XYZ file of C-alpha atoms in Angstrom:
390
model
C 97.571 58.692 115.274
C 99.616 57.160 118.226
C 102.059 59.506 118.522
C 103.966 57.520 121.714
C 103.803 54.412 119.050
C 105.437 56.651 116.358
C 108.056 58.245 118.947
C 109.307 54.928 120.089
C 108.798 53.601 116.155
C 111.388 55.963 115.223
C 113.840 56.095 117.876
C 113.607 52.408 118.845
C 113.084 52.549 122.384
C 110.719 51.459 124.482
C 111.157 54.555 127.060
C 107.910 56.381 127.933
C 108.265 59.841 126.023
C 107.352 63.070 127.578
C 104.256 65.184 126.022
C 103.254 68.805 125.343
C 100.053 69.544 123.540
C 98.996 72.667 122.083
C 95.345 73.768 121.097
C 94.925 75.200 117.186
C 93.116 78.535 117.481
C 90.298 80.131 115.973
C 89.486 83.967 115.285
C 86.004 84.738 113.753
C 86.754 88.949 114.307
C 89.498 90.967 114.758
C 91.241 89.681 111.459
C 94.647 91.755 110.382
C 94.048 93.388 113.786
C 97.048 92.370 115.901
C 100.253 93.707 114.469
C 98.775 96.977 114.270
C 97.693 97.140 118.200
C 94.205 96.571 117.545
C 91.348 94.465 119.307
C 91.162 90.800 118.781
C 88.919 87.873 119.672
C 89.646 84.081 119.441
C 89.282 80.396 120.932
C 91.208 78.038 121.484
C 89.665 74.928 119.692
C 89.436 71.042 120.663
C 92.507 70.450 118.022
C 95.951 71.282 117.640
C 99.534 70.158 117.591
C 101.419 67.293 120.351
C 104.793 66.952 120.483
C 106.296 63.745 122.500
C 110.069 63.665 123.461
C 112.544 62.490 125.352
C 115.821 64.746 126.036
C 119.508 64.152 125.112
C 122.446 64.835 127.054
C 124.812 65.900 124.378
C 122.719 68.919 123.220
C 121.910 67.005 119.946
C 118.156 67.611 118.758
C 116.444 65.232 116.293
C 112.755 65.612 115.014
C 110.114 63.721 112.814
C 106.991 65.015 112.122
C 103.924 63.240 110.855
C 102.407 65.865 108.816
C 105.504 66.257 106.771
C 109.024 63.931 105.577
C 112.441 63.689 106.543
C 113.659 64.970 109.723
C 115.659 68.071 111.397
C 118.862 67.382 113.019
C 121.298 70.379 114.355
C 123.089 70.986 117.891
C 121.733 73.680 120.594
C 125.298 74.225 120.952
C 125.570 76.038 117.660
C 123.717 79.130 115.681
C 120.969 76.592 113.856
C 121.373 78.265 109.839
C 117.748 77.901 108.088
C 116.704 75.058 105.419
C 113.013 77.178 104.854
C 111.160 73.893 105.471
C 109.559 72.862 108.542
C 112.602 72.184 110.619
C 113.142 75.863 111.163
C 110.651 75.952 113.618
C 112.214 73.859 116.562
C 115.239 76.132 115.595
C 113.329 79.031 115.745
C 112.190 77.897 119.681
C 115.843 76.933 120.673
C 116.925 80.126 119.400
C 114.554 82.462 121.237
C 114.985 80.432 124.620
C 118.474 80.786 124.209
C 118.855 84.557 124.589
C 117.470 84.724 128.162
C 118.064 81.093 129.246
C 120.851 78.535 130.013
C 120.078 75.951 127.579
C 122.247 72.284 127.838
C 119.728 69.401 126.664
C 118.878 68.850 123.174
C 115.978 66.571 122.419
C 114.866 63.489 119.970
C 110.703 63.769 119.630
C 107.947 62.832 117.364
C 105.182 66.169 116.597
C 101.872 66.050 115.024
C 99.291 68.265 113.840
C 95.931 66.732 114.210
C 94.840 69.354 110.996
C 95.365 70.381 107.892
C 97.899 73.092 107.793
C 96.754 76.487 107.022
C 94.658 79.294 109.166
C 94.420 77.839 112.447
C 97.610 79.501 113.528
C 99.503 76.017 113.392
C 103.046 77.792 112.973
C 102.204 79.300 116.190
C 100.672 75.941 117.970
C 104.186 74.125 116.214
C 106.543 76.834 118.381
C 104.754 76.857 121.703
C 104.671 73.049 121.870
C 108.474 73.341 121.164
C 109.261 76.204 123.861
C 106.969 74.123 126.389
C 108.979 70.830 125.771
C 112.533 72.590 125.674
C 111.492 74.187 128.797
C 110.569 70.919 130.367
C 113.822 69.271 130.040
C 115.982 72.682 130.920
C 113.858 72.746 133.899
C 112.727 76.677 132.568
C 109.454 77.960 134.121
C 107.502 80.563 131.899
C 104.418 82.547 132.557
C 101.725 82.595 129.947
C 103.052 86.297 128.789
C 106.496 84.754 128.399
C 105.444 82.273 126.420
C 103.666 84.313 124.141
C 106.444 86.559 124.106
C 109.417 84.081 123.310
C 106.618 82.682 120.653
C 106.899 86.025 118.938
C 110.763 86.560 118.812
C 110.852 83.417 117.297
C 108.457 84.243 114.533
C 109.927 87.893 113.866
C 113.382 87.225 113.978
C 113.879 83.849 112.758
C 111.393 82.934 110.726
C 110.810 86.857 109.447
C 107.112 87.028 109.809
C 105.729 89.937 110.837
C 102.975 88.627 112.694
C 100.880 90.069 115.034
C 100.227 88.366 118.828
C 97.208 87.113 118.464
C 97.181 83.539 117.323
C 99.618 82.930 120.847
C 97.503 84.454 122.507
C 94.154 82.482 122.096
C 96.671 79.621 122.349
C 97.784 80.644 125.997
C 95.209 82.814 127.433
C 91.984 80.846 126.199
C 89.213 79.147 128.430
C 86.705 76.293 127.486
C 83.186 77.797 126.558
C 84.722 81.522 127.063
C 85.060 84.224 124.021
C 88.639 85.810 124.769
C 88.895 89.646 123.893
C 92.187 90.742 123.784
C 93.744 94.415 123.111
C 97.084 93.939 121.914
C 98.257 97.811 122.652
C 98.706 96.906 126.723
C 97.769 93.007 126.091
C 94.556 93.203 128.581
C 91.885 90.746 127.912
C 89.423 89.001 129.443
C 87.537 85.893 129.098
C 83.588 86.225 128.128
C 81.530 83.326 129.275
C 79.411 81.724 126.926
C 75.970 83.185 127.393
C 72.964 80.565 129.104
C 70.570 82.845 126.257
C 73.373 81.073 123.668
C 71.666 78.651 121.479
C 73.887 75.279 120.606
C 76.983 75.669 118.577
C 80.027 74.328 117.322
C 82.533 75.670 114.916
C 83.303 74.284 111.702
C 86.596 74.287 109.833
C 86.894 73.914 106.130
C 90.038 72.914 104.549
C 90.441 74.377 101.053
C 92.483 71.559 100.083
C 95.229 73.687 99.509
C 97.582 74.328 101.857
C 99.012 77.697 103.230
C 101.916 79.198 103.247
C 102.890 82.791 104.635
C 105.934 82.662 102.816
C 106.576 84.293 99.617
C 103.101 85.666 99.696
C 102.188 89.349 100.154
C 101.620 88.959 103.695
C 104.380 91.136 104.689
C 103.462 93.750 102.452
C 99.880 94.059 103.772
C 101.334 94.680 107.583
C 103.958 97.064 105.716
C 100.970 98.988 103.550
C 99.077 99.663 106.838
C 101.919 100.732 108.842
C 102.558 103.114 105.997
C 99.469 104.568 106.472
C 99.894 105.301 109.754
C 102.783 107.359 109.331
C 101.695 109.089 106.578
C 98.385 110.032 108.465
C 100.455 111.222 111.230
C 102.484 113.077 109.339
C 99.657 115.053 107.295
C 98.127 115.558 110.943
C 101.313 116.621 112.628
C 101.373 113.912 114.739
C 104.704 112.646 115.942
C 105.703 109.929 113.940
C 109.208 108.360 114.897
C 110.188 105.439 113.255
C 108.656 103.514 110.332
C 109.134 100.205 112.588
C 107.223 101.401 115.582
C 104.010 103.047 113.244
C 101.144 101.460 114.087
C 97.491 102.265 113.200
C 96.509 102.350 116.907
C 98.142 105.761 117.196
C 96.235 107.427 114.166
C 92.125 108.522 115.512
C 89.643 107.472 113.134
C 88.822 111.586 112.841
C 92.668 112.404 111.589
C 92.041 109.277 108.999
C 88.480 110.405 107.976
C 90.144 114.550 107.241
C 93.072 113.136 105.330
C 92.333 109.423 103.762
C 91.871 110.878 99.981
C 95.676 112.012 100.591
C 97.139 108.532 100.821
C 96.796 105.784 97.937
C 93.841 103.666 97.932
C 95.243 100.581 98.748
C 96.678 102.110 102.061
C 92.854 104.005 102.837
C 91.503 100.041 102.363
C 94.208 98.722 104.781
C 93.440 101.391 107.058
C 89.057 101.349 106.505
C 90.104 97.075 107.345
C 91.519 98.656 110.653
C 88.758 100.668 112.025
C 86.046 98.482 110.642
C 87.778 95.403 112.806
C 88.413 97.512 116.032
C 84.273 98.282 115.858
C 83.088 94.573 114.559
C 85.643 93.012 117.844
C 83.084 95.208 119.958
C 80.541 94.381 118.459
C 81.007 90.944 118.788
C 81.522 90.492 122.356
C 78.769 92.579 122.973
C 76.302 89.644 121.214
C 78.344 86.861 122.650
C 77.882 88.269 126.041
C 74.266 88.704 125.308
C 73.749 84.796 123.384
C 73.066 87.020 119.953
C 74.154 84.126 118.202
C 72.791 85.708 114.962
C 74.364 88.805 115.142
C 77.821 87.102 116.319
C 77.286 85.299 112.827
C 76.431 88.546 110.960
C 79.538 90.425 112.251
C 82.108 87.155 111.443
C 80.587 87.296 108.019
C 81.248 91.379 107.728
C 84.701 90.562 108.666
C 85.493 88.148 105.782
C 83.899 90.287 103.857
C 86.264 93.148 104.813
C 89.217 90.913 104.755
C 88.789 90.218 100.877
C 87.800 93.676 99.728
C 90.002 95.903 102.165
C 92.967 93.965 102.928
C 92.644 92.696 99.973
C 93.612 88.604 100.546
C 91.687 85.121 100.701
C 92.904 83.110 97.868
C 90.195 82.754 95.211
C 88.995 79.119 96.628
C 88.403 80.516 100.372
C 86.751 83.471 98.113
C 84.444 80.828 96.953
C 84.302 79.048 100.522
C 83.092 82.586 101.678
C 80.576 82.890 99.288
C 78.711 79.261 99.542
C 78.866 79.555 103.436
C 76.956 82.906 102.996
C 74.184 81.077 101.616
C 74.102 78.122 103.137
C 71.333 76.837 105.681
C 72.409 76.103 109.041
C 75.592 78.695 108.917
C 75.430 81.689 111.078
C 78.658 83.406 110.129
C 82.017 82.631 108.404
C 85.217 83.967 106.904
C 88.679 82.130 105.800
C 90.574 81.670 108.612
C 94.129 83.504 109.632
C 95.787 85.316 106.484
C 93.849 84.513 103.754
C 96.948 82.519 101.691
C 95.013 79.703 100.849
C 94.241 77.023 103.860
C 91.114 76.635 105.790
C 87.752 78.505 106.566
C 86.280 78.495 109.925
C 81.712 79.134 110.298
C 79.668 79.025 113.592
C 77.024 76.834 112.830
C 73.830 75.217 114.267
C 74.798 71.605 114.876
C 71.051 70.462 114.458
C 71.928 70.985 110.572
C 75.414 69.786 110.929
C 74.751 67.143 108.229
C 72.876 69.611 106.195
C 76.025 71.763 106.029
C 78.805 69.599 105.063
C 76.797 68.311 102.256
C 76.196 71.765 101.206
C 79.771 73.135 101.850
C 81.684 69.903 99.919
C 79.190 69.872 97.014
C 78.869 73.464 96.162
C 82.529 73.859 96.425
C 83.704 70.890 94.562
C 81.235 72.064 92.111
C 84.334 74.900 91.643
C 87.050 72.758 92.402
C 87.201 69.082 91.396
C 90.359 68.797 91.526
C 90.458 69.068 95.444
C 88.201 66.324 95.922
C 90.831 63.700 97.890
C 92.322 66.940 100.122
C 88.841 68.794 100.865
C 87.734 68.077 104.382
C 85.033 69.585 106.896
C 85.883 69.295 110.862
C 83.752 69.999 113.618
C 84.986 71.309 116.566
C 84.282 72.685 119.744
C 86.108 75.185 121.918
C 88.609 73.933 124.510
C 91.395 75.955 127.277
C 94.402 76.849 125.952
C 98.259 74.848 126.289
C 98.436 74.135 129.831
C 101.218 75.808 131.562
């Protein structure tokens, strides 16, 4: 799409607009990981979200988007109220700049996702793009942690998802060709260079055909289950526990869950065995993309999905089936679904030799299940790429 064609389209100008891009993310370990201060891993991929914009003097904002209708139209002079659609997000940005920052221009812009919505941390991608352009015609500067960290206030206390920091953070921190390894308890990472014993790869992305939404789903209640078994565990253990809020399974050692897990209800012990299983796999996954173990990379994304169906207990029943054919399909060295499981896309590291070989298999098997996804299905290949400049 020509986004500059579709800018000046709708606002009938002829002015050169301004543009911020943002890379989509991937995450093939450390699922469920992030909001309870565990390890993480993730790319930044060669696909994600572009906003372009010009800025307004009067403070009024005005927004079309090409993945979805209508438009969004409010004042950054005034408390934005919420319409639950996708307009909330540039008023989720505007809001979070506002608390630390002097904000007087509003802005008229065009944005565009270049894929399906759902898993690639695209609600994420949407609100960095935004902060970056709002801070481009307030004249802000951010670092990268400020960014993530404005990101996150916008997503927790406007759009009330509890959401971990990882999706901003292989947005921001990520490097071409580079496996980033993050631990969000003191947000120190580092970037793992591809490995010259690393066979060829690319990543493929599977949309489901149905789109995702976090809201309304149990998504909340998942981060809420785990946190309670935090406290709970630290309570049995006579551990300090403080606040509900501020319980995290970071704090809990896997010997204090291991003594007391039959005292807690099963679905918090699965929540919890998701936890410690993750924090081991992220290691274990560097480890072989450090070393070019390309096979045992794929073995541990696939142990992941595996534990983020049957311990946290999500992945709608079509990226259930997505898991399954990818599993046993030629040419894929590991999958899972991709971000929270609510329907949306899939993500496997494959051998692009049998790139062919896969989609075939992938879009016939699963259509086999799901007909009526035929005209929204879709398979892209990607490669990794550095996160949104700064």
């Amino acid at each position: 799409m020509d986004i500059s064609a579709e800018f000046k389209k709708k606002f009938n100008t002829e002015a050169e607009p301004l543009s911020v891009y943002c890379p989509y993310r991937i995450a093939p370990v450390g699922a469920h990981s992030d909001y309870q201060h565990g390890l993480i891993s993730g790319f930044a991929i060669d696909q994600g979200v572009e906003i372009k914009f010009l800025p307004t003097d009067n403070g009024e904002v005005e927004i079309y988007s090409g993945n979805f209708e209508g438009k969004t139209e409010f004042s950054v002079y005034e408390l934005p109220q919420r319409a639950f659609d996708w307009g909330d997000f540039p008023k989720a940005a505007f809001v979070s700049l506002k608390r630390k920052h002097r904000i007087d221009k509003g802005l008229k812009g065009y944005i565009y996702g270049s894929l399906p919505v759902g898993g690639l941390s695209s609600s994420a991608a949407v609100l960095i793009a935004y902060i970056r352009a709002i801070c481009t015609i307030n004249d802000i500067t951010l670092t990268r942690a400020e960014i993530i960290d404005f990101a996150l206030y916008a997503e927790h206390d406007y759009l009330e998802m509890n959401v971990g920091k990882m999706d901003q953070s292989c947005e921001v921190y990520s490097k071409k060709d580079h496996l980033l390894f993050l631990d969000t308890l003191d947000d120190s990472y580092k970037l793992i260079p591809t490995s010259e014993n690393m066979p060829p790869y690319e990543f493929a992305v599977i949309f489901s055909g149905k789109e995702r939404k976090l809201a309304n789903t149990a998504f909340n209640s998942r981060v809420d289950e785990a946190k309670a078994a935090a406290y709970a565990l630290r309570a049995f253990a006579d551990i300090p526990y403080g606040s509900f809020k501020d319980s995290y399974m970071r704090d809990v050692p896997r010997e204090v869950f291991d003594k007391y897990k039959d005292q807690i209800p099963a679905a918090w012990r699965r929540r919890a065995e998701h936890f410690y299983g993750e924090f081991e796999r992220v290691q274990r996954g560097a480890k072989a993309w450090a070393e070019g173990d390309i096979v045992e990379f794929g073995k541990v994304m696939f142990e992941s999905g595996y534990s983020s169906i049957y311990n946290w207990e999500t992945g709608s029943p079509e990226l259930q089936t997505l898991y399954d054919i990818m599993k046993r399909t030629d040419g894929v060295y590991g999958g899972r679904f991709s971000g929270a499981g609510f329907n949306g896309s899939s993500i496997a590291l494959i051998d692009p030799a049998k790139r062919e070989q896969v989609e075939k298999t992938l879009r016939e098997e699963y259509l086999k299940v799901y007909p009526q996804y035929a005209n929204e299905f879709s398979i892209h290949f990607c490669k990794t790429a550095d996160g949104v400049e700064v």
